GROMACS .gro file of C-alpha atoms in nm:
model
  429
    1LEU     CA    1   8.931   9.805  13.701
    2TYR     CA    2   9.282   9.680  13.833
    3GLY     CA    3   9.469   9.755  13.522
    4GLY     CA    4   9.482   9.446  13.379
    5GLN     CA    5   9.353   9.157  13.162
    6PHE     CA    6   9.355   8.765  13.276
    7SER     CA    7   9.271   8.471  12.994
    8SER     CA    8   9.111   8.154  13.085
    9GLU     CA    9   9.382   7.853  13.008
   10GLN     CA   10   9.113   7.582  12.947
   11GLU     CA   11   8.754   7.573  12.806
   12ILE     CA   12   8.501   7.659  13.062
   13ARG     CA   13   8.371   7.359  13.190
   14VAL     CA   14   8.018   7.353  13.253
   15ASN     CA   15   8.016   7.043  13.478
   16SER     CA   16   8.317   7.154  13.715
   17PRO     CA   17   8.352   7.447  13.964
   18PHE     CA   18   8.726   7.487  13.910
   19TRP     CA   19   8.865   7.729  13.640
   20ILE     CA   20   9.208   7.778  13.547
   21LEU     CA   21   9.327   8.131  13.497
   22SER     CA   22   9.622   8.321  13.354
   23ILE     CA   23   9.647   8.631  13.581
   24PRO     CA   24   9.924   8.885  13.533
   25SER     CA   25   9.994   8.954  13.890
   26GLU     CA   26   9.921   8.834  14.248
   27GLU     CA   27   9.821   9.192  14.333
   28MET     CA   28   9.581   9.187  14.014
   29ALA     CA   29   9.446   8.868  14.148
   30ARG     CA   30   9.349   9.007  14.527
   31GLY     CA   31   9.212   9.299  14.330
   32LEU     CA   32   8.968   9.061  14.159
   33MET     CA   33   8.874   8.874  14.457
   34LYS     CA   34   8.799   9.200  14.663
   35ARG     CA   35   8.480   9.267  14.368
   36THR     CA   36   8.368   8.885  14.299
   37VAL     CA   37   8.075   8.760  14.454
   38CYS     CA   38   8.110   8.442  14.220
   39ALA     CA   39   8.415   8.300  14.331
   40LYS     CA   40   8.510   8.148  14.659
   41SER     CA   41   8.905   8.165  14.647
   42ILE     CA   42   9.200   8.202  14.406
   43PHE     CA   43   9.508   8.013  14.404
   44GLU     CA   44   9.817   8.003  14.261
   45LEU     CA   45   9.875   7.667  14.096
   46TRP     CA   46  10.146   7.478  14.149
   47GLY     CA   47   9.997   7.149  13.995
   48HIS     CA   48   9.710   6.935  13.848
   49GLY     CA   49   9.602   6.624  13.704
   50ARG     CA   50   9.382   6.405  13.616
   51SER     CA   51   9.465   6.140  13.895
   52ALA     CA   52   9.699   6.156  14.196
   53GLY     CA   53   9.996   6.031  13.996
   54GLU     CA   54   9.938   6.316  13.741
   55LEU     CA   55   9.932   6.587  14.013
   56TYR     CA   56  10.251   6.448  14.185
   57SER     CA   57  10.421   6.451  13.839
   58CYS     CA   58  10.322   6.798  13.775
   59LEU     CA   59  10.393   6.937  14.148
   60LYS     CA   60  10.805   6.773  14.073
   61ASN     CA   61  10.776   6.995  13.761
   62TYR     CA   62  10.686   7.298  13.933
   63PRO     CA   63  10.995   7.538  13.915
   64MET     CA   64  11.202   7.528  14.251
   65ASP     CA   65  11.287   7.915  14.271
   66LYS     CA   66  10.861   7.972  14.255
   67MET     CA   67  10.838   7.722  14.550
   68LEU     CA   68  11.115   7.827  14.783
   69PRO     CA   69  11.004   8.151  14.907
   70TYR     CA   70  10.680   7.991  15.067
   71LEU     CA   71  10.901   7.694  15.251
   72GLN     CA   72  11.148   7.879  15.432
   73SER     CA   73  11.265   7.723  15.767
   74ASP     CA   74  11.141   8.052  15.893
   75SER     CA   75  10.816   8.028  15.793
   76THR     CA   76  10.477   7.850  15.907
   77TYR     CA   77  10.225   7.669  15.658
   78LYS     CA   78   9.919   7.428  15.686
   79VAL     CA   79   9.731   7.200  15.419
   80HIS     CA   80   9.381   7.215  15.368
   81ILE     CA   81   9.186   6.976  15.168
   82HIS     CA   82   8.869   7.049  14.969
   83THR     CA   83   8.655   6.772  14.813
   84PHE     CA   84   8.370   6.889  14.582
   85ASN     CA   85   8.075   6.691  14.587
   86LYS     CA   86   8.222   6.419  14.817
   87THR     CA   87   8.331   6.419  15.227
   88LEU     CA   88   8.653   6.256  15.311
   89THR     CA   89   8.730   6.114  15.676
   90GLN     CA   90   8.994   6.275  15.858
   91ALA     CA   91   9.216   5.998  15.860
   92GLN     CA   92   9.164   5.995  15.451
   93LYS     CA   93   9.271   6.354  15.432
   94ILE     CA   94   9.557   6.313  15.645
   95LYS     CA   95   9.672   6.038  15.427
   96LYS     CA   96   9.644   6.262  15.129
   97ILE     CA   97   9.842   6.537  15.291
   98ASP     CA   98  10.145   6.294  15.377
   99ALA     CA   99  10.151   6.184  15.025
  100LEU     CA  100  10.268   6.519  14.943
  101GLU     CA  101  10.617   6.486  15.144
  102PHE     CA  102  10.835   6.497  14.864
  103LEU     CA  103  10.733   6.871  14.856
  104PRO     CA  104  11.026   7.047  15.062
  105PHE     CA  105  10.855   7.222  15.321
  106LYS     CA  106  11.090   7.320  15.581
  107GLY     CA  107  10.875   7.554  15.763
  108LYS     CA  108  10.671   7.446  16.102
  109VAL     CA  109  10.317   7.356  16.061
  110ASN     CA  110  10.051   7.619  16.238
  111LEU     CA  111   9.695   7.519  16.207
  112LYS     CA  112   9.573   7.834  16.384
  113ASN     CA  113   9.746   8.125  16.243
  114PRO     CA  114  10.015   7.992  15.936
  115GLU     CA  115  10.181   8.247  15.727
  116HIS     CA  116  10.116   8.035  15.406
  117ILE     CA  117   9.825   7.832  15.347
  118PHE     CA  118   9.843   7.532  15.090
  119TRP     CA  119   9.536   7.359  14.925
  120ILE     CA  120   9.443   7.032  14.765
  121LEU     CA  121   9.120   7.081  14.576
  122GLU     CA  122   8.934   6.771  14.431
  123ASP     CA  123   8.623   6.735  14.195
  124TYR     CA  124   8.441   6.446  14.193
  125GLY     CA  125   8.170   6.575  13.931
  126MET     CA  126   7.815   6.775  13.981
  127ASP     CA  127   7.614   6.446  14.024
  128PRO     CA  128   7.538   6.398  14.423
  129ASN     CA  129   7.366   6.016  14.301
  130ASN     CA  130   7.647   5.916  14.129
  131VAL     CA  131   7.980   6.005  14.283
  132PRO     CA  132   8.272   5.802  14.194
  133GLU     CA  133   8.549   5.673  14.373
  134GLU     CA  134   8.840   5.890  14.251
  135PRO     CA  135   8.819   6.233  14.163
  136PHE     CA  136   8.809   6.329  13.802
  137HIS     CA  137   9.067   6.605  13.836
  138LEU     CA  138   9.299   6.719  14.127
  139TYR     CA  139   9.461   7.062  14.205
  140PHE     CA  140   9.742   7.170  14.443
  141GLY     CA  141   9.806   7.545  14.522
  142ARG     CA  142   9.898   7.826  14.755
  143TRP     CA  143   9.591   8.039  14.879
  144ILE     CA  144   9.596   8.412  14.759
  145ALA     CA  145   9.279   8.544  14.856
  146ASP     CA  146   8.885   8.457  14.960
  147GLY     CA  147   8.602   8.625  14.711
  148GLN     CA  148   8.336   8.836  14.887
  149ARG     CA  149   8.067   8.521  14.896
  150GLU     CA  150   7.982   8.680  15.288
  151LEU     CA  151   7.839   9.011  15.119
  152ILE     CA  152   7.517   8.764  14.975
  153GLU     CA  153   7.434   8.715  15.354
  154SER     CA  154   7.539   9.019  15.490
  155TYR     CA  155   7.358   9.234  15.200
  156SER     CA  156   7.051   8.997  15.201
  157VAL     CA  157   6.722   9.102  15.098
  158LYS     CA  158   6.557   8.906  15.399
  159LYS     CA  159   6.718   9.106  15.617
  160ARG     CA  160   6.680   9.477  15.462
  161HIS     CA  161   6.468   9.690  15.595
  162PHE     CA  162   6.272   9.826  15.305
  163ILE     CA  163   6.189   9.574  15.044
  164GLY     CA  164   5.925   9.540  14.768
  165ASN     CA  165   5.807   9.273  14.533
  166THR     CA  166   6.061   9.284  14.255
  167SER     CA  167   6.397   9.396  14.497
  168MET     CA  168   6.701   9.261  14.347
  169ASP     CA  169   6.901   8.967  14.515
  170ALA     CA  170   7.173   9.075  14.656
  171CYS     CA  171   7.442   8.858  14.470
  172LEU     CA  172   7.287   8.975  14.121
  173SER     CA  173   7.352   9.342  14.246
  174PHE     CA  174   7.725   9.266  14.310
  175ILE     CA  175   7.743   9.103  13.990
  176MET     CA  176   7.571   9.443  13.800
  177ALA     CA  177   7.774   9.660  14.010
  178ASN     CA  178   8.083   9.486  13.866
  179HIS     CA  179   7.962   9.454  13.514
  180GLY     CA  180   7.908   9.825  13.544
  181ARG     CA  181   8.288   9.852  13.670
  182VAL     CA  182   8.161  10.098  13.983
  183LYS     CA  183   8.427  10.262  14.161
  184PRO     CA  184   8.492  10.500  14.454
  185ASN     CA  185   8.350  10.853  14.383
  186ASP     CA  186   8.156  10.731  14.059
  187VAL     CA  187   7.784  10.848  14.008
  188VAL     CA  188   7.575  10.593  13.969
  189TYR     CA  189   7.207  10.614  13.831
  190ASP     CA  190   6.900  10.352  13.840
  191PRO     CA  191   6.599  10.510  13.635
  192PHE     CA  192   6.392  10.241  13.735
  193VAL     CA  193   6.487  10.224  14.105
  194GLY     CA  194   6.204  10.075  14.323
  195THR     CA  195   6.325  10.006  14.643
  196GLY     CA  196   6.699  10.063  14.566
  197GLY     CA  197   6.819   9.724  14.598
  198LEU     CA  198   7.073   9.833  14.288
  199LEU     CA  199   7.197  10.154  14.478
  200ILE     CA  200   7.322   9.960  14.774
  201SER     CA  201   7.546   9.727  14.589
  202SER     CA  202   7.728  10.033  14.417
  203ALA     CA  203   7.746  10.223  14.723
  204HIS     CA  204   7.936   9.930  14.887
  205PHE     CA  205   8.205   9.980  14.642
  206GLY     CA  206   8.204  10.383  14.710
  207ALA     CA  207   8.005  10.491  14.436
  208TYR     CA  208   7.770  10.831  14.486
  209VAL     CA  209   7.404  10.674  14.390
  210CYS     CA  210   7.065  10.823  14.257
  211GLY     CA  211   6.730  10.703  14.115
  212ALA     CA  212   6.394  10.774  13.952
  213ASP     CA  213   6.087  10.583  13.974
  214ILE     CA  214   5.719  10.676  13.833
  215ASP     CA  215   5.603  10.510  14.202
  216TYR     CA  216   5.500  10.802  14.438
  217ASN     CA  217   5.437  10.543  14.711
  218THR     CA  218   5.769  10.328  14.664
  219ILE     CA  219   5.989  10.629  14.643
  220HIS     CA  220   5.826  10.759  14.973
  221GLY     CA  221   5.794  10.423  15.142
  222LEU     CA  222   5.426  10.477  15.158
  223GLY     CA  223   5.125  10.204  15.117
  224LYS     CA  224   5.093   9.832  15.170
  225ALA     CA  225   5.416   9.630  15.251
  226SER     CA  226   5.560   9.385  15.050
  227ARG     CA  227   5.644   9.160  15.381
  228LYS     CA  228   5.476   8.871  15.508
  229ASN     CA  229   5.269   8.910  15.791
  230GLN     CA  230   5.271   9.331  15.749
  231LYS     CA  231   5.009   9.513  15.628
  232TRP     CA  232   5.129   9.871  15.565
  233ARG     CA  233   5.501  10.019  15.533
  234GLY     CA  234   5.666  10.155  15.875
  235PRO     CA  235   5.729  10.519  15.925
  236ASP     CA  236   6.119  10.500  15.836
  237GLU     CA  237   6.084  10.251  15.530
  238ASN     CA  238   6.262  10.374  15.247
  239ILE     CA  239   6.574  10.395  15.008
  240ARG     CA  240   6.768  10.623  15.253
  241ALA     CA  241   6.694  10.421  15.553
  242ASN     CA  242   6.800  10.083  15.347
  243LEU     CA  243   7.159  10.260  15.277
  244ARG     CA  244   7.191  10.355  15.633
  245GLN     CA  245   7.129  10.015  15.760
  246TYR     CA  246   7.456   9.926  15.586
  247GLY     CA  247   7.644  10.249  15.702
  248LEU     CA  248   7.621  10.391  15.321
  249GLU     CA  249   7.395  10.672  15.372
  250LYS     CA  250   7.691  10.954  15.277
  251TYR     CA  251   7.668  10.806  14.914
  252TYR     CA  252   7.307  10.863  14.863
  253LEU     CA  253   7.247  11.158  14.685
  254ASP     CA  254   6.840  11.131  14.627
  255ALA     CA  255   6.551  10.961  14.469
  256LEU     CA  256   6.296  11.124  14.252
  257VAL     CA  257   5.951  11.070  14.140
  258SER     CA  258   5.984  11.080  13.765
  259ASP     CA  259   5.858  10.911  13.428
  260SER     CA  260   6.171  10.777  13.256
  261SER     CA  261   6.015  10.806  12.910
  262ARG     CA  262   6.045  11.210  12.978
  263PRO     CA  263   6.347  11.427  12.978
  264ILE     CA  264   6.404  11.591  13.316
  265TRP     CA  265   6.791  11.612  13.318
  266ARG     CA  266   6.994  11.932  13.178
  267LYS     CA  267   7.188  11.822  12.874
  268GLY     CA  268   7.539  11.662  12.896
  269MET     CA  269   7.711  11.374  13.040
  270LEU     CA  270   7.638  11.298  13.412
  271PHE     CA  271   7.660  10.957  13.511
  272ASP     CA  272   7.938  10.687  13.547
  273ALA     CA  273   7.711  10.402  13.501
  274ILE     CA  274   7.363  10.351  13.457
  275ILE     CA  275   7.244   9.995  13.638
  276THR     CA  276   6.847   9.918  13.623
  277ASP     CA  277   6.623   9.659  13.615
  278PRO     CA  278   6.328   9.787  13.433
  279PRO     CA  279   5.977   9.624  13.497
  280TYR     CA  280   5.834   9.379  13.271
  281GLY     CA  281   5.488   9.387  13.319
  282ILE     CA  282   5.490   9.055  13.569
  283ARG     CA  283   5.513   9.156  13.917
  284GLU     CA  284   5.525   9.552  13.838
  285ALA     CA  285   5.333   9.710  13.585
  286THR     CA  286   5.495   9.913  13.301
  287ARG     CA  287   5.378  10.275  13.279
  288ARG     CA  288   5.442  10.627  13.205
  289THR     CA  289   5.253  10.937  13.235
  290GLY     CA  290   4.997  11.097  12.980
  291SER     CA  291   4.698  10.907  12.839
  292GLN     CA  292   4.655  10.708  12.523
  293LYS     CA  293   4.598  11.033  12.337
  294GLU     CA  294   4.933  11.191  12.501
  295THR     CA  295   4.702  11.462  12.665
  296VAL     CA  296   4.721  11.515  13.044
  297LYS     CA  297   4.498  11.694  13.249
  298SER     CA  298   4.691  11.890  13.527
  299ALA     CA  299   4.377  11.865  13.763
  300GLU     CA  300   4.330  11.492  13.716
  301ARG     CA  301   4.569  11.298  13.954
  302SER     CA  302   4.540  10.938  14.080
  303THR     CA  303   4.504  10.901  14.455
  304ASP     CA  304   4.638  10.573  14.469
  305ASN     CA  305   4.975  10.659  14.301
  306HIS     CA  306   4.985  11.031  14.338
  307ILE     CA  307   5.109  11.038  13.961
  308PHE     CA  308   4.931  11.197  13.648
  309VAL     CA  309   4.733  10.967  13.427
  310SER     CA  310   4.923  10.702  13.305
  311SER     CA  311   4.921  10.501  13.012
  312SER     CA  312   5.067  10.182  12.886
  313TYR     CA  313   5.466  10.152  12.853
  314HIS     CA  314   5.586   9.876  12.619
  315LEU     CA  315   5.879   9.715  12.636
  316SER     CA  316   6.029   9.784  12.346
  317ASP     CA  317   5.972  10.180  12.435
  318ILE     CA  318   6.088  10.099  12.768
  319PHE     CA  319   6.452   9.965  12.623
  320PHE     CA  320   6.496  10.218  12.350
  321ASP     CA  321   6.431  10.505  12.577
  322LEU     CA  322   6.695  10.375  12.824
  323LEU     CA  323   6.960  10.310  12.544
  324LYS     CA  324   6.918  10.696  12.398
  325PHE     CA  325   6.908  10.820  12.781
  326ALA     CA  326   7.247  10.611  12.828
  327ALA     CA  327   7.361  10.738  12.513
  328GLU     CA  328   7.332  11.087  12.587
  329TYR     CA  329   7.418  11.122  12.961
  330LEU     CA  330   7.663  10.858  13.045
  331VAL     CA  331   8.056  10.941  13.029
  332MET     CA  332   8.265  10.809  12.744
  333GLY     CA  333   8.342  10.482  12.865
  334GLY     CA  334   8.042  10.456  13.114
  335ARG     CA  335   7.835  10.157  13.129
  336LEU     CA  336   7.439  10.062  13.078
  337VAL     CA  337   7.393   9.727  13.274
  338TYR     CA  338   7.007   9.614  13.273
  339TRP     CA  339   6.788   9.296  13.227
  340LEU     CA  340   6.630   9.212  12.915
  341PRO     CA  341   6.346   8.962  12.981
  342ILE     CA  342   6.322   8.695  12.724
  343TYR     CA  343   6.102   8.416  12.539
  344ARG     CA  344   6.356   8.168  12.461
  345PRO     CA  345   6.148   7.995  12.155
  346GLU     CA  346   6.243   8.289  11.955
  347TYR     CA  347   6.526   8.438  12.137
  348THR     CA  348   6.813   8.560  11.873
  349GLU     CA  349   7.101   8.782  11.900
  350GLU     CA  350   6.925   9.019  11.693
  351ILE     CA  351   6.638   9.121  11.918
  352ILE     CA  352   6.905   9.278  12.163
  353PRO     CA  353   6.835   9.616  12.171
  354ARG     CA  354   7.134   9.846  11.961
  355HIS     CA  355   7.233  10.226  11.977
  356PRO     CA  356   7.556  10.354  11.755
  357CYS     CA  357   7.676  10.511  12.049
  358LEU     CA  358   7.654  10.196  12.261
  359LYS     CA  359   7.905   9.858  12.219
  360LEU     CA  360   7.736   9.561  12.378
  361ILE     CA  361   8.034   9.392  12.614
  362SER     CA  362   7.835   9.130  12.723
  363ASN     CA  363   7.533   8.897  12.753
  364CYS     CA  364   7.462   8.683  13.015
  365GLU     CA  365   7.121   8.466  13.078
  366GLN     CA  366   6.965   8.383  13.378
  367MET     CA  367   6.691   8.108  13.340
  368LEU     CA  368   6.313   8.203  13.465
  369SER     CA  369   6.131   7.929  13.362
  370SER     CA  370   6.139   7.646  13.068
  371HIS     CA  371   6.050   7.898  12.813
  372THR     CA  372   6.167   8.257  12.975
  373SER     CA  373   6.465   8.383  13.091
  374ARG     CA  374   6.619   8.702  13.134
  375ARG     CA  375   6.945   8.833  12.976
  376LEU     CA  376   7.206   9.052  13.138
  377ILE     CA  377   7.314   9.334  12.896
  378THR     CA  378   7.624   9.528  12.968
  379MET     CA  379   7.678   9.792  12.695
  380GLU     CA  380   7.962  10.081  12.699
  381LYS     CA  381   7.958  10.399  12.579
  382VAL     CA  382   8.186  10.442  12.277
  383LYS     CA  383   8.055  10.734  12.079
  384GLU     CA  384   7.980  11.103  12.175
  385PHE     CA  385   7.588  11.189  12.127
  386LYS     CA  386   7.494  11.371  11.858
  387ASP     CA  387   7.139  11.510  11.792
  388GLN     CA  388   7.086  11.265  11.484
  389ASP     CA  389   7.135  10.984  11.720
  390GLN     CA  390   6.805  11.090  11.852
  391HIS     CA  391   6.586  10.854  11.675
  392SER     CA  392   6.824  10.651  11.487
  393TYR     CA  393   6.673  10.309  11.596
  394LEU     CA  394   6.378  10.427  11.371
  395LEU     CA  395   6.590  10.401  11.074
  396ASP     CA  396   6.726  10.039  11.161
  397GLY     CA  397   6.580   9.776  10.931
  398GLN     CA  398   6.613   9.516  11.254
  399TYR     CA  399   6.357   9.782  11.436
  400MET     CA  400   6.051   9.546  11.385
  401PRO     CA  401   6.167   9.242  11.554
  402TYR     CA  402   6.243   9.438  11.884
  403ARG     CA  403   5.857   9.470  11.890
  404GLY     CA  404   5.860   9.108  12.051
  405HIS     CA  405   5.923   9.233  12.360
  406ASN     CA  406   5.600   9.375  12.429
  407SER     CA  407   5.426   9.053  12.425
  408PHE     CA  408   5.655   8.905  12.677
  409ARG     CA  409   5.391   8.900  12.955
  410GLU     CA  410   5.130   8.715  12.740
  411LYS     CA  411   5.379   8.480  12.627
  412TYR     CA  412   5.498   8.441  13.006
  413PHE     CA  413   5.161   8.367  13.175
  414SER     CA  414   5.102   8.130  12.856
  415GLY     CA  415   5.326   7.909  12.959
  416VAL     CA  416   5.242   7.944  13.324
  417THR     CA  417   4.874   7.826  13.232
  418LYS     CA  418   5.018   7.599  13.013
  419ARG     CA  419   5.185   7.420  13.311
  420ILE     CA  420   4.924   7.444  13.554
  421ALA     CA  421   4.650   7.283  13.291
  422LYS     CA  422   4.919   6.995  13.251
  423GLU     CA  423   4.963   6.968  13.635
  424GLU     CA  424   4.603   6.929  13.719
  425LYS     CA  425   4.571   6.678  13.424
  426ASP     CA  426   4.888   6.480  13.591
  427ASN     CA  427   4.688   6.460  13.928
  428GLN     CA  428   4.365   6.342  13.744
  429LYS     CA  429   4.573   6.038  13.626
   0.00000   0.00000   0.00000
């Protein structure tokens, strides 16, 4: 998104909230922090070590020409201390700041509005019941920028005008938009749009958004409410109202009542990103139009859902239809981002659905329970869609393992049933 690559200078430490990166420029670092909801802040690292002595030694070896622009006599500064998993007294903080007197600070201290802010970061591990006397690692650096953590609160589902049973958490929505590399003036589509939670994060980044869903009531904001102590949805509970709530209505194109298993779009590359969370059959049913015999009687309509007769829609078919749709309608270089539910004891890389036009970019796990999780799958279009790619997966020898997704609901609830039985048994002891 910002014209460069960055790399890790250390292995990812699972038990540490700090990560050292190699980033080409400060401009790129600022651009990165304008997007991320995962990182709190980014700093120019001047020194680090496993003890105070190591840190001070590292600081003394930091090139003076890189320090001096921020230590001039006509500048102002302040020093912050952040300790992870430990609270220090004010006296302890002052003592640690005074220990940095060997650094050639020439400017004036300004605690309210300094030009430069320096941070001492101390890592005391992840176990609140076993906090060490001394930190495992110390860092010192110049603050560059904060991340967008405040978006998680300002876009919280709890404060949202229109929600459903499966409205996506705000933090995950922004992570998905970043995985999709959503940028201003993109067109982003969600084929399982629901209450439009994923459209909001994309619109925040300046993309024009649209979606579709088979549920007439959800698209039109009708029927029973998902909120506690509210029986029916109000007159202005809909996707457009959600975007209006955040001042993003100008980015809203439309939402269609449509079956994602049926072709409705003209041929051609239409979307810069497809970002979606398909139903898993847990809190939302997996449905498509048509009876089990693929016959639809036009006169036969459901009074509850305002759609034609619907039949079950297997998870494996949902994902293959989704990949085929993305391969056909994404622009070259466009991204598909979606959640894939997994039964963990049976998980292997081979069960990730593939398509010859799409390249797998990332595969991240979010735990749901001891036996289930969902994987955030990001794919990029790398090849033009041809007619022979229409049913390419049917020729794939690995197609059969994908069918295991169809029994996810049964496996999910079998685990729940076992857990309840175990709890009841434990309570009887």
